JSON list of C-alpha atoms and ligand atoms in Angstrom, two decimals:
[
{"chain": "Y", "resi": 1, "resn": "UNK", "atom": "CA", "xyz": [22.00, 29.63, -10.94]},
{"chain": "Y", "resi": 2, "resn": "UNK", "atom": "CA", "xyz": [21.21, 27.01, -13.83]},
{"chain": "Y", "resi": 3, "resn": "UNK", "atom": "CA", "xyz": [18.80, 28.23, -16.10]},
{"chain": "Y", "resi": 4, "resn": "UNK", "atom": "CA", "xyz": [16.04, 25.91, -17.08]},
{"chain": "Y", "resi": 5, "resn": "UNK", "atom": "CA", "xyz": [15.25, 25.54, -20.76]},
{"chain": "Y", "resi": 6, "resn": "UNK", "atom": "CA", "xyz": [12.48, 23.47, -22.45]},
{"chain": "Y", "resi": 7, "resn": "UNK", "atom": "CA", "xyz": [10.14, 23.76, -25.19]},
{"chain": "Y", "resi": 8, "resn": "UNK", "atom": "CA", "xyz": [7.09, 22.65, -25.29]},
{"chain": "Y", "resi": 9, "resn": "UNK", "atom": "CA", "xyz": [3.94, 22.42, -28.29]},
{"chain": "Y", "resi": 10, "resn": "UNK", "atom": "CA", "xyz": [1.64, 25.67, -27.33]},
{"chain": "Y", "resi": 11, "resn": "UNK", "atom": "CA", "xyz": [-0.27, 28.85, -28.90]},
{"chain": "Y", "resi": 12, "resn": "UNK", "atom": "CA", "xyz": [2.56, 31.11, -27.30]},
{"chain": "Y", "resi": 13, "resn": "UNK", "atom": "CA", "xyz": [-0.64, 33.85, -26.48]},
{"chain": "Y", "resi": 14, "resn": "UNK", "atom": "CA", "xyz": [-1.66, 30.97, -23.57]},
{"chain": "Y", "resi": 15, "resn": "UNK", "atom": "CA", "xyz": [1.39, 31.04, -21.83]},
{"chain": "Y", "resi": 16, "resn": "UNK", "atom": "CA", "xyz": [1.98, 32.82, -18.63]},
{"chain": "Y", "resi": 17, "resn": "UNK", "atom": "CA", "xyz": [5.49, 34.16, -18.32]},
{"chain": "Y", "resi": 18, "resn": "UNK", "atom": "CA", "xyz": [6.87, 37.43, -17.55]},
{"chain": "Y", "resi": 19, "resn": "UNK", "atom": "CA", "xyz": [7.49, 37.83, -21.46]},
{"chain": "Y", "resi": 20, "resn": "UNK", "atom": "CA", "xyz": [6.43, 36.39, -24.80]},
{"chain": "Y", "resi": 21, "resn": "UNK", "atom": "CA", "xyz": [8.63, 37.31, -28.15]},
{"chain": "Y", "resi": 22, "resn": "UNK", "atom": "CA", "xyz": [6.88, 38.00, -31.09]},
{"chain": "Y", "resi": 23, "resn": "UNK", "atom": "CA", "xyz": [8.21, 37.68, -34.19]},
{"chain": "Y", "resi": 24, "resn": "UNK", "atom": "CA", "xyz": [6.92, 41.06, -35.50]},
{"chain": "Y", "resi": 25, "resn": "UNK", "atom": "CA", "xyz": [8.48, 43.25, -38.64]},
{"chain": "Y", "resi": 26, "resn": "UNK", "atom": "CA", "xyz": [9.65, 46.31, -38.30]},
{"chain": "Y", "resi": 27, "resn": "UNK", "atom": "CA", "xyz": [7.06, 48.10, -38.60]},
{"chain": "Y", "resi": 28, "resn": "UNK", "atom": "CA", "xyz": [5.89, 46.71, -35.21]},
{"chain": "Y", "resi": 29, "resn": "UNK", "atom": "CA", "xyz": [1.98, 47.46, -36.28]},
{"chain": "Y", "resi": 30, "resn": "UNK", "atom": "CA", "xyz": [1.39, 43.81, -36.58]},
{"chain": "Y", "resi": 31, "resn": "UNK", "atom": "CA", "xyz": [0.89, 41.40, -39.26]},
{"chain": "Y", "resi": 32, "resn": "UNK", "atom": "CA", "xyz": [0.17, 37.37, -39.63]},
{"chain": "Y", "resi": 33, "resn": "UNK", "atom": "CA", "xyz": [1.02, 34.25, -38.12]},
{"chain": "Y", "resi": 34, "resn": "UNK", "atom": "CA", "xyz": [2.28, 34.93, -34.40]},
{"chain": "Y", "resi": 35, "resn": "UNK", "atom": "CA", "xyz": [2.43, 38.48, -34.72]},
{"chain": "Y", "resi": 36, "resn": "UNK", "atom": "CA", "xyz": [-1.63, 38.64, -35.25]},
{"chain": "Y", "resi": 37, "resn": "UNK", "atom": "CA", "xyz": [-2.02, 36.13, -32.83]},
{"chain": "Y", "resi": 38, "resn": "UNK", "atom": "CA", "xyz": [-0.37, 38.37, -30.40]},
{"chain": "Y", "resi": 39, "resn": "UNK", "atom": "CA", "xyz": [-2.35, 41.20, -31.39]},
{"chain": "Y", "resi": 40, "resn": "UNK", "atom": "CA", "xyz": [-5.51, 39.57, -31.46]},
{"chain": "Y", "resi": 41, "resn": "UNK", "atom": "CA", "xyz": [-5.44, 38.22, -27.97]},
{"chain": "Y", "resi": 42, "resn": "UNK", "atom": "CA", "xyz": [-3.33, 41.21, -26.33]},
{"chain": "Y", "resi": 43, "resn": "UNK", "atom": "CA", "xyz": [-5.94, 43.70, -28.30]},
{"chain": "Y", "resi": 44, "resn": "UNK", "atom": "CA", "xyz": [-5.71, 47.03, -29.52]},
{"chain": "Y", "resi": 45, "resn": "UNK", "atom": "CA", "xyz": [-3.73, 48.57, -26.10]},
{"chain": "Y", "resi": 46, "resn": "UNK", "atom": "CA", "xyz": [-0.46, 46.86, -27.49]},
{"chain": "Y", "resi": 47, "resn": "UNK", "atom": "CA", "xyz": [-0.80, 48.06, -31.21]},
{"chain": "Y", "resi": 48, "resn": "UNK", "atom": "CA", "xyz": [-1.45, 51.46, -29.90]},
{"chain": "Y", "resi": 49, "resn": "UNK", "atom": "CA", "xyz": [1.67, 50.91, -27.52]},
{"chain": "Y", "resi": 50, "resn": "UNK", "atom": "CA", "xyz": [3.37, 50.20, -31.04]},
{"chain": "Y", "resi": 51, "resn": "UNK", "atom": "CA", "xyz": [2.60, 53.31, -32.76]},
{"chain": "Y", "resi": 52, "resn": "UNK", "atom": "CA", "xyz": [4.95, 54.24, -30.11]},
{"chain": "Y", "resi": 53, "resn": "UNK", "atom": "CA", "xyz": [7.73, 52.22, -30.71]},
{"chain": "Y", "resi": 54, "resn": "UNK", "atom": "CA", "xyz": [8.48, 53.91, -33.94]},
{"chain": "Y", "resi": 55, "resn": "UNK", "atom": "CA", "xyz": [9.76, 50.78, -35.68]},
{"chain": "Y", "resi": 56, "resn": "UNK", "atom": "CA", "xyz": [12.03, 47.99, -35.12]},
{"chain": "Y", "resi": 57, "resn": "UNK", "atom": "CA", "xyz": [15.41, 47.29, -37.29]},
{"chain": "Y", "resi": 58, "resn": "UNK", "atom": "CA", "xyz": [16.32, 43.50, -38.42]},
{"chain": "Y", "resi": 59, "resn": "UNK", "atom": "CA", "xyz": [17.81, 41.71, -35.31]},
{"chain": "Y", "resi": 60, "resn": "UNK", "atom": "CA", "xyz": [16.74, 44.13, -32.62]},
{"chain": "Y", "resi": 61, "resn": "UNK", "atom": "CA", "xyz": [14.35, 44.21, -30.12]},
{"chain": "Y", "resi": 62, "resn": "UNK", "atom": "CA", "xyz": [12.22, 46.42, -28.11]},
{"chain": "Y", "resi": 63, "resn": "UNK", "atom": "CA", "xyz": [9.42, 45.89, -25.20]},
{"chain": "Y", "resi": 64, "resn": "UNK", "atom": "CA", "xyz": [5.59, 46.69, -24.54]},
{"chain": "Y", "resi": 65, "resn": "UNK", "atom": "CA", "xyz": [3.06, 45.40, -21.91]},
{"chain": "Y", "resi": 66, "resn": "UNK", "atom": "CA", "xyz": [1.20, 41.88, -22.33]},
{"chain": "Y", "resi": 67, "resn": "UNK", "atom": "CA", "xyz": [-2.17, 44.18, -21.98]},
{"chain": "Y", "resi": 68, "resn": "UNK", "atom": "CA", "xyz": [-5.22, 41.20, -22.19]},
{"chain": "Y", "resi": 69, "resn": "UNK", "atom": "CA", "xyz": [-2.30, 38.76, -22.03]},
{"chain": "Y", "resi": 70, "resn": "UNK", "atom": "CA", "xyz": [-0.94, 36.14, -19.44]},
{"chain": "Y", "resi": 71, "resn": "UNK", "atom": "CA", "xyz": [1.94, 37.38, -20.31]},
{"chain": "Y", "resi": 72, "resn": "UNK", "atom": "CA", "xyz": [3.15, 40.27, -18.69]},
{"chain": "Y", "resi": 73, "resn": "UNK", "atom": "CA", "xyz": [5.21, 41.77, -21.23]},
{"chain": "Y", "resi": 74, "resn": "UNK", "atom": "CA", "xyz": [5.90, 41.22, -24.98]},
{"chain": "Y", "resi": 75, "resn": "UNK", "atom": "CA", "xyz": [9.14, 41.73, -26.30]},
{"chain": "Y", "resi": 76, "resn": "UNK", "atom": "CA", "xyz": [9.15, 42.62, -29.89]},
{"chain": "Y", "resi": 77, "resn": "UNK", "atom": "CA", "xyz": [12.02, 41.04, -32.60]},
{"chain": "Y", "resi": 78, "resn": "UNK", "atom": "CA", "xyz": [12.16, 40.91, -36.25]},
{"chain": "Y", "resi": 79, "resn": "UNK", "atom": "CA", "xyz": [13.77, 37.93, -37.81]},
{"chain": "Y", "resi": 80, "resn": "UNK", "atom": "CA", "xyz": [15.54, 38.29, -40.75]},
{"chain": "Y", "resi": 81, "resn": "UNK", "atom": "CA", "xyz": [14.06, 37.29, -44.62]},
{"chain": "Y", "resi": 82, "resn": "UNK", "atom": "CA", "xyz": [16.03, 34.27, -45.07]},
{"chain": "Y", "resi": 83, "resn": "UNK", "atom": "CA", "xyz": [17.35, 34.18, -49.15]},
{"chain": "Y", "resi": 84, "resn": "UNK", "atom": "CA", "xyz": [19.80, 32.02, -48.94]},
{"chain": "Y", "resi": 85, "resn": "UNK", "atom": "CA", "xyz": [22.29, 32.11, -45.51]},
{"chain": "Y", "resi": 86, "resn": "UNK", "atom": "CA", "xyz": [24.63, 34.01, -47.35]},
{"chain": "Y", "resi": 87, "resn": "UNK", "atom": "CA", "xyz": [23.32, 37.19, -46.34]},
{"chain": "Y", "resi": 88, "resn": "UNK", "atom": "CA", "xyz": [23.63, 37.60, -42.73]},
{"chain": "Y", "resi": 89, "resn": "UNK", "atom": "CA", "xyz": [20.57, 35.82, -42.01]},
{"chain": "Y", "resi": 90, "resn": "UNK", "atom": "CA", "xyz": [22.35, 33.91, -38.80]},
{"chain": "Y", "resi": 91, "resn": "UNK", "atom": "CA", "xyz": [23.97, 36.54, -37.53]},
{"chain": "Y", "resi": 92, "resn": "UNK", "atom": "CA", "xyz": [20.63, 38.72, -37.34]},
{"chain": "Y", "resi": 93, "resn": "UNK", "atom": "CA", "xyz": [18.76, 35.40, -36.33]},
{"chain": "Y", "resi": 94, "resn": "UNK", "atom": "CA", "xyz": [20.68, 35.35, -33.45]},
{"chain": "Y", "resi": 95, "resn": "UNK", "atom": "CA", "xyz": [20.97, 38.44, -32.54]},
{"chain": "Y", "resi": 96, "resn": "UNK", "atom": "CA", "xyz": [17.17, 38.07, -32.14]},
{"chain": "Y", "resi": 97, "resn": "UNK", "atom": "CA", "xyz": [17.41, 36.01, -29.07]},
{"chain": "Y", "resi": 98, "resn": "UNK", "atom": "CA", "xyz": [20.37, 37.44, -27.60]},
{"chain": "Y", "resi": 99, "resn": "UNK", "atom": "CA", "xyz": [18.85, 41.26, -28.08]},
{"chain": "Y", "resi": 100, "resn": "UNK", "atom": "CA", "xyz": [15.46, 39.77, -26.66]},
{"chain": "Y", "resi": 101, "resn": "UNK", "atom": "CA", "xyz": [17.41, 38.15, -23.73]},
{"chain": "Y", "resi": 102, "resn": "UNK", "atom": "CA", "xyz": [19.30, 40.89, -23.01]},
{"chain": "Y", "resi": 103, "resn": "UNK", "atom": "CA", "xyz": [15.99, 43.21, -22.75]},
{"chain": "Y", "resi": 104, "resn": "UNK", "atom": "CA", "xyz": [14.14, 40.72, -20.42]},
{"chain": "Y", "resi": 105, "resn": "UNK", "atom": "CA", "xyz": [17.19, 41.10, -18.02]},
{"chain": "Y", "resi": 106, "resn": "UNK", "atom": "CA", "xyz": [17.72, 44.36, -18.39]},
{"chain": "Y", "resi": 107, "resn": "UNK", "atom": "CA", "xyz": [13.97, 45.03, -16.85]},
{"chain": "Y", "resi": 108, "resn": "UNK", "atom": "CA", "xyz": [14.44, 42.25, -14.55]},
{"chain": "Y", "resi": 109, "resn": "UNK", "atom": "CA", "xyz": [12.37, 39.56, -16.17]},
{"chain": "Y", "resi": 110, "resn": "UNK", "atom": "CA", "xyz": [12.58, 35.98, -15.23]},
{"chain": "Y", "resi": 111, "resn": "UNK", "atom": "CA", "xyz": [10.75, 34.03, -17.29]},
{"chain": "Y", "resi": 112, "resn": "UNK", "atom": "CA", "xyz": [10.69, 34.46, -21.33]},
{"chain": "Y", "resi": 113, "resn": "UNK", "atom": "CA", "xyz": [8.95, 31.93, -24.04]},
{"chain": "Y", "resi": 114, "resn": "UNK", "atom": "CA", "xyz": [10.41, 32.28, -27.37]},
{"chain": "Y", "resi": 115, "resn": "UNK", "atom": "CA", "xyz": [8.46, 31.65, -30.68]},
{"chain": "Y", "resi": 116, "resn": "UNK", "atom": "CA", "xyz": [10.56, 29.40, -33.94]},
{"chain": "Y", "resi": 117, "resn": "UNK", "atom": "CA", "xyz": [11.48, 33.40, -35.05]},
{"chain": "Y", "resi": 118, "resn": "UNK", "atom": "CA", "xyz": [11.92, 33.87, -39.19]},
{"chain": "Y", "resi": 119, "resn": "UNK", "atom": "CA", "xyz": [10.75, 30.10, -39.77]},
{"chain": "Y", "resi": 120, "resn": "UNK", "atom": "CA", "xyz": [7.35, 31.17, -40.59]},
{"chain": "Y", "resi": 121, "resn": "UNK", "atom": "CA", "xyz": [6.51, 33.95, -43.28]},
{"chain": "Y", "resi": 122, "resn": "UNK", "atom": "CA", "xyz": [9.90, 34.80, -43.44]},
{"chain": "Y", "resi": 123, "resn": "UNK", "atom": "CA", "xyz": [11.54, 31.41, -44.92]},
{"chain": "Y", "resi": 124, "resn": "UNK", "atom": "CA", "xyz": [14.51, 30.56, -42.52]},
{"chain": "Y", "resi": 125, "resn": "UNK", "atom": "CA", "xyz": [14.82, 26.50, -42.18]},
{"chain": "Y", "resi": 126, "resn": "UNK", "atom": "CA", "xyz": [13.66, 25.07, -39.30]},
{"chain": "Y", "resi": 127, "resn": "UNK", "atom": "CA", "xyz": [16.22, 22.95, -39.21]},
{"chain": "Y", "resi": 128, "resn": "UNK", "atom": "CA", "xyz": [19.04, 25.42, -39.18]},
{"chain": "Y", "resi": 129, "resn": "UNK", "atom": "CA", "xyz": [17.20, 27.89, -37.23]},
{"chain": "Y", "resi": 130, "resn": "UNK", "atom": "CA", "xyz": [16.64, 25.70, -34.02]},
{"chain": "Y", "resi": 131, "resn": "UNK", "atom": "CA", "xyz": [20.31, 25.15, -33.76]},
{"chain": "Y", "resi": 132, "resn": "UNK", "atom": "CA", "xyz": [21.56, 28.57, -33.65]},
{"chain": "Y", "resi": 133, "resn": "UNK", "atom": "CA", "xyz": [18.59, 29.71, -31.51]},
{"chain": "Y", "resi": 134, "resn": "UNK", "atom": "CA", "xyz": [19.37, 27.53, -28.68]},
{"chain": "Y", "resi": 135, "resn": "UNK", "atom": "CA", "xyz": [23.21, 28.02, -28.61]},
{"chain": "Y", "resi": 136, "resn": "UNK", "atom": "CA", "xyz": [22.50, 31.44, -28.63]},
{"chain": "Y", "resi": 137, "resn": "UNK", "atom": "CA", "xyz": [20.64, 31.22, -25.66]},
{"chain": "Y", "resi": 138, "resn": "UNK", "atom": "CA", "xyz": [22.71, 29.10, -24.15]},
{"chain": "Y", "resi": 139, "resn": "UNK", "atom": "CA", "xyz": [25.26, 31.65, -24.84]},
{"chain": "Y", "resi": 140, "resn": "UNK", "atom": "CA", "xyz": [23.44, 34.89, -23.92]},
{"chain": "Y", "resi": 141, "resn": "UNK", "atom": "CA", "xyz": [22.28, 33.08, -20.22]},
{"chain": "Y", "resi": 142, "resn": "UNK", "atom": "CA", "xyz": [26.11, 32.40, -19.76]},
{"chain": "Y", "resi": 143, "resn": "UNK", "atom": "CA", "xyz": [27.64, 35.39, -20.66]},
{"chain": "Y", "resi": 144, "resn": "UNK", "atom": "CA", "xyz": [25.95, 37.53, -17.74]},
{"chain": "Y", "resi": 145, "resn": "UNK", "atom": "CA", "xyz": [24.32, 35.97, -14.57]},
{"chain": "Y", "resi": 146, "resn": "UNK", "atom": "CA", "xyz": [20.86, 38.01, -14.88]},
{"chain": "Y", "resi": 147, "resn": "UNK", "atom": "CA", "xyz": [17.67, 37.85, -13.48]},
{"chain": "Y", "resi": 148, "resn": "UNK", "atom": "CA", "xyz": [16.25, 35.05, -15.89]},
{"chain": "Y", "resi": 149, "resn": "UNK", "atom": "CA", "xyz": [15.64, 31.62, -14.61]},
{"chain": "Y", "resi": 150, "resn": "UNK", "atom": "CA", "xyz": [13.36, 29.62, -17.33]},
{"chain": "Y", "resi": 151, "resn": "UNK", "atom": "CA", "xyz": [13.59, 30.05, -21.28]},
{"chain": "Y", "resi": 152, "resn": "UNK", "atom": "CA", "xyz": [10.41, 28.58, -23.13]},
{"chain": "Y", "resi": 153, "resn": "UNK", "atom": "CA", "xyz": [11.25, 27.52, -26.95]},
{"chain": "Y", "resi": 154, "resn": "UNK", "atom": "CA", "xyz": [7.40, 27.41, -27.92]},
{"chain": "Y", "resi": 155, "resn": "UNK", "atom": "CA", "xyz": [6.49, 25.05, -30.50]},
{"chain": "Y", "resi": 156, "resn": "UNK", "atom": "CA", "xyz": [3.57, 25.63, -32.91]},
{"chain": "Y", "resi": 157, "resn": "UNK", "atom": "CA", "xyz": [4.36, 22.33, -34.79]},
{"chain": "Y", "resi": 158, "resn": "UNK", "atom": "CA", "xyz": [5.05, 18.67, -33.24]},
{"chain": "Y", "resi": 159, "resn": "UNK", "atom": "CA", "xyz": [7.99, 19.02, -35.89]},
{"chain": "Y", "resi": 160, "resn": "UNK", "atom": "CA", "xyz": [9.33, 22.00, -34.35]},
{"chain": "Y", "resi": 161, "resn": "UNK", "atom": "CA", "xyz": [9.09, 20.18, -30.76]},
{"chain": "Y", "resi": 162, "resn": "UNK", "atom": "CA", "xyz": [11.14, 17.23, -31.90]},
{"chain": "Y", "resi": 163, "resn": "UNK", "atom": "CA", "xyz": [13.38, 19.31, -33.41]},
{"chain": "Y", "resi": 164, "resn": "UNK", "atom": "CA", "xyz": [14.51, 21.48, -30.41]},
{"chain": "Y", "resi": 165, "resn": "UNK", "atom": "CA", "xyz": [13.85, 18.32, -27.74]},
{"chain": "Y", "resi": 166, "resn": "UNK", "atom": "CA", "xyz": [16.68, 16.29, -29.32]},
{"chain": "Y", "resi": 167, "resn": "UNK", "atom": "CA", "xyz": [18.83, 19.86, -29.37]},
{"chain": "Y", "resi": 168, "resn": "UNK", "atom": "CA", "xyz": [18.13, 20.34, -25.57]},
{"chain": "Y", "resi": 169, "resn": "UNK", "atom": "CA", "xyz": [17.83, 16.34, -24.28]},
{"chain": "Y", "resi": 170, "resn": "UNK", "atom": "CA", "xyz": [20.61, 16.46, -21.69]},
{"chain": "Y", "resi": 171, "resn": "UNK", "atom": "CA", "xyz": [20.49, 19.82, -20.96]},
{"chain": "Y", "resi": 172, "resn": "UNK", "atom": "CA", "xyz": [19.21, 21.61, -18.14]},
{"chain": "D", "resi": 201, "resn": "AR6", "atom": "N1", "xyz": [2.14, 30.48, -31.11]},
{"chain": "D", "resi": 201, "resn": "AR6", "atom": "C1", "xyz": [3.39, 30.00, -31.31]},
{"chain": "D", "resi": 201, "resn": "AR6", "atom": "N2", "xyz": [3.97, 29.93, -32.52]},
{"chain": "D", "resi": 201, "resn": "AR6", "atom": "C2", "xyz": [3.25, 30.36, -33.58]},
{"chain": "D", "resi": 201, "resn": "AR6", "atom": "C3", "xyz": [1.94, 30.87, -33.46]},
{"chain": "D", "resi": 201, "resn": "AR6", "atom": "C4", "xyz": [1.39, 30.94, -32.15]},
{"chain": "D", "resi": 201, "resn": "AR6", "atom": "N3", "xyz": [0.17, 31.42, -31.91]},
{"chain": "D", "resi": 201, "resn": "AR6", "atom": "N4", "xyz": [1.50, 31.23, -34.71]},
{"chain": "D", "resi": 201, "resn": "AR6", "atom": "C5", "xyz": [2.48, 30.92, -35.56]},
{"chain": "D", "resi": 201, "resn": "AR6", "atom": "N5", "xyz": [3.53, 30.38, -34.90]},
{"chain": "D", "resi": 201, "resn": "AR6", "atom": "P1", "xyz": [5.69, 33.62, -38.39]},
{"chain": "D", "resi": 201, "resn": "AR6", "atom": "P2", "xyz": [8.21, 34.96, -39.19]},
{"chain": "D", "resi": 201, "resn": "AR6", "atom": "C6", "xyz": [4.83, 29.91, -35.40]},
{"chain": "D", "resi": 201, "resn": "AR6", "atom": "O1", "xyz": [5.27, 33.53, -39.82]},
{"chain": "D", "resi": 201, "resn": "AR6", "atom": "O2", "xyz": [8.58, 33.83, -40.06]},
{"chain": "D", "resi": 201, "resn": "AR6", "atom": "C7", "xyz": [4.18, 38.27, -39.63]},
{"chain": "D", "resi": 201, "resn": "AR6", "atom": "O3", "xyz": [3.25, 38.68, -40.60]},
{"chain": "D", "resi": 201, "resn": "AR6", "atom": "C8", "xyz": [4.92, 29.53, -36.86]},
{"chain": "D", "resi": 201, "resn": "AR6", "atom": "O4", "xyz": [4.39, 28.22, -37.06]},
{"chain": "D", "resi": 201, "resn": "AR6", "atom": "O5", "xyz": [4.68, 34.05, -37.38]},
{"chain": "D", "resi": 201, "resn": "AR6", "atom": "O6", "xyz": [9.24, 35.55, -38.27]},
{"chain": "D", "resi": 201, "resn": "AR6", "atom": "C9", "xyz": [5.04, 39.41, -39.11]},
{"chain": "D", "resi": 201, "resn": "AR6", "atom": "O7", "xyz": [4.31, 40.63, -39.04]},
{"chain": "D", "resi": 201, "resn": "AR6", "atom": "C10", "xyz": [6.42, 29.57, -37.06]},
{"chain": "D", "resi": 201, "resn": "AR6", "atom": "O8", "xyz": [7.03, 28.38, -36.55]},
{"chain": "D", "resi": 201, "resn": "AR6", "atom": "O9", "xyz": [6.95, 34.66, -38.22]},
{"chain": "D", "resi": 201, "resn": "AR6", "atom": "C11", "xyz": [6.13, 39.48, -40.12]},
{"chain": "D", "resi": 201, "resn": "AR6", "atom": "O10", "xyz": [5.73, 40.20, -41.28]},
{"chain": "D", "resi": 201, "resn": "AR6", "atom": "C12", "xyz": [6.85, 30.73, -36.18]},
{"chain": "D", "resi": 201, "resn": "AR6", "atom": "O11", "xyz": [5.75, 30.97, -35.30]},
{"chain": "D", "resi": 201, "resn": "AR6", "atom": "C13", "xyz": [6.35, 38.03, -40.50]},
{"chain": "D", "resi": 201, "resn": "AR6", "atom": "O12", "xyz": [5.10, 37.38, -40.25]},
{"chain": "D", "resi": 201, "resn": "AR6", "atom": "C14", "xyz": [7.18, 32.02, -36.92]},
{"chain": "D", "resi": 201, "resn": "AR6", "atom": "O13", "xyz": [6.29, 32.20, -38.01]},
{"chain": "D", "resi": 201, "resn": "AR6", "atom": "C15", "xyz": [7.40, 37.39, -39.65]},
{"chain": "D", "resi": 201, "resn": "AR6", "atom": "O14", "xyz": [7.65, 36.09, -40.14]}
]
């Protein structure tokens, strides 16, 4: 079954899927920009869910409840510190979204909404980040038929939305 993927301008904490990413770091106790905004409106049942966790390394991913979310899970990544592309930074950018992908299938999930990971805080170009994270969706979805059915690339910026709606115009 074709999976359906769109983006759209939103406060990724509104959205009601079966999972939310947040771009965390690896300490997964929170921080700034979407990663406080998903602790402030989850609340204090998902840090204490992170104690947990015991950490996340660059380019994996791990899972907790959605707690005072719509969401009903979040699915913690950490983007890598862009310097200057020469250091792996793609390669652990995507293996964000396939690690996160592969998680939300692996507990059955069908519906995941992605935030612009690393293009915040931690420096990576927008511009060269939107690329790689939709063909590694793309990529991910084909590789296995799983359980998901919609991918969400959740823009914070109108610049961000232009940017991935000319990368997915045409696609379904
Ligand atoms: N909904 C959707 N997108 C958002 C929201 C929101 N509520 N808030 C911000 N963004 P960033 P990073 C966008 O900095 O670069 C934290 O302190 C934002 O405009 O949140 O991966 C963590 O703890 C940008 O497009 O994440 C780490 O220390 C995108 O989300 C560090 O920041 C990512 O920006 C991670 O940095």
């Amino acid at each position: 079954m074709a999976t359906l993927l769109h983006a759209l301008r939103a406060d990724i904490t509104t959205l009601r899927v079966d999972a939310i990413v947040n771009a965390a770091n690896p300490s997964l106790l929170g921080g700034g920009g979407v990663d406080g905004a998903i602790h402030r409106a989850a609340g204090p049942e998902l840090l204490a869910e992170c104690r947990t966790l015991h950490g996340c390394a660059v380019g994996e991913a791990k899972i907790t409840a959605g707690y005072r979310l719509p969401a009903q899970h979040v699915i913690h990544t950490v983007g890598p510190v862009w310097r200057d592309g020469e250091h792996g930074e793609p390669e652990l950018l995507a293996s964000c979204y396939r690690q996160s992908l592969r998680l939300a299938e692996a507990n059955g999930l069908r519906s995941a909404a992605f935030p612009a990971i690393s293009t915040g805080v931690y420096g990576y170009p927008p511009e060269q980040a939107a690329p790689l994270a939709v063909a590694t969706v793309r990529d991910t979805l084909q590789e296995a038929a799983g359980s998901i059915t919609e991918v969400v690339f959740c823009c914070f910026s109108a610049r961000d939305l232009a940017l991935y709606e000319s990368l997915l115009a045409g696609s379904s």
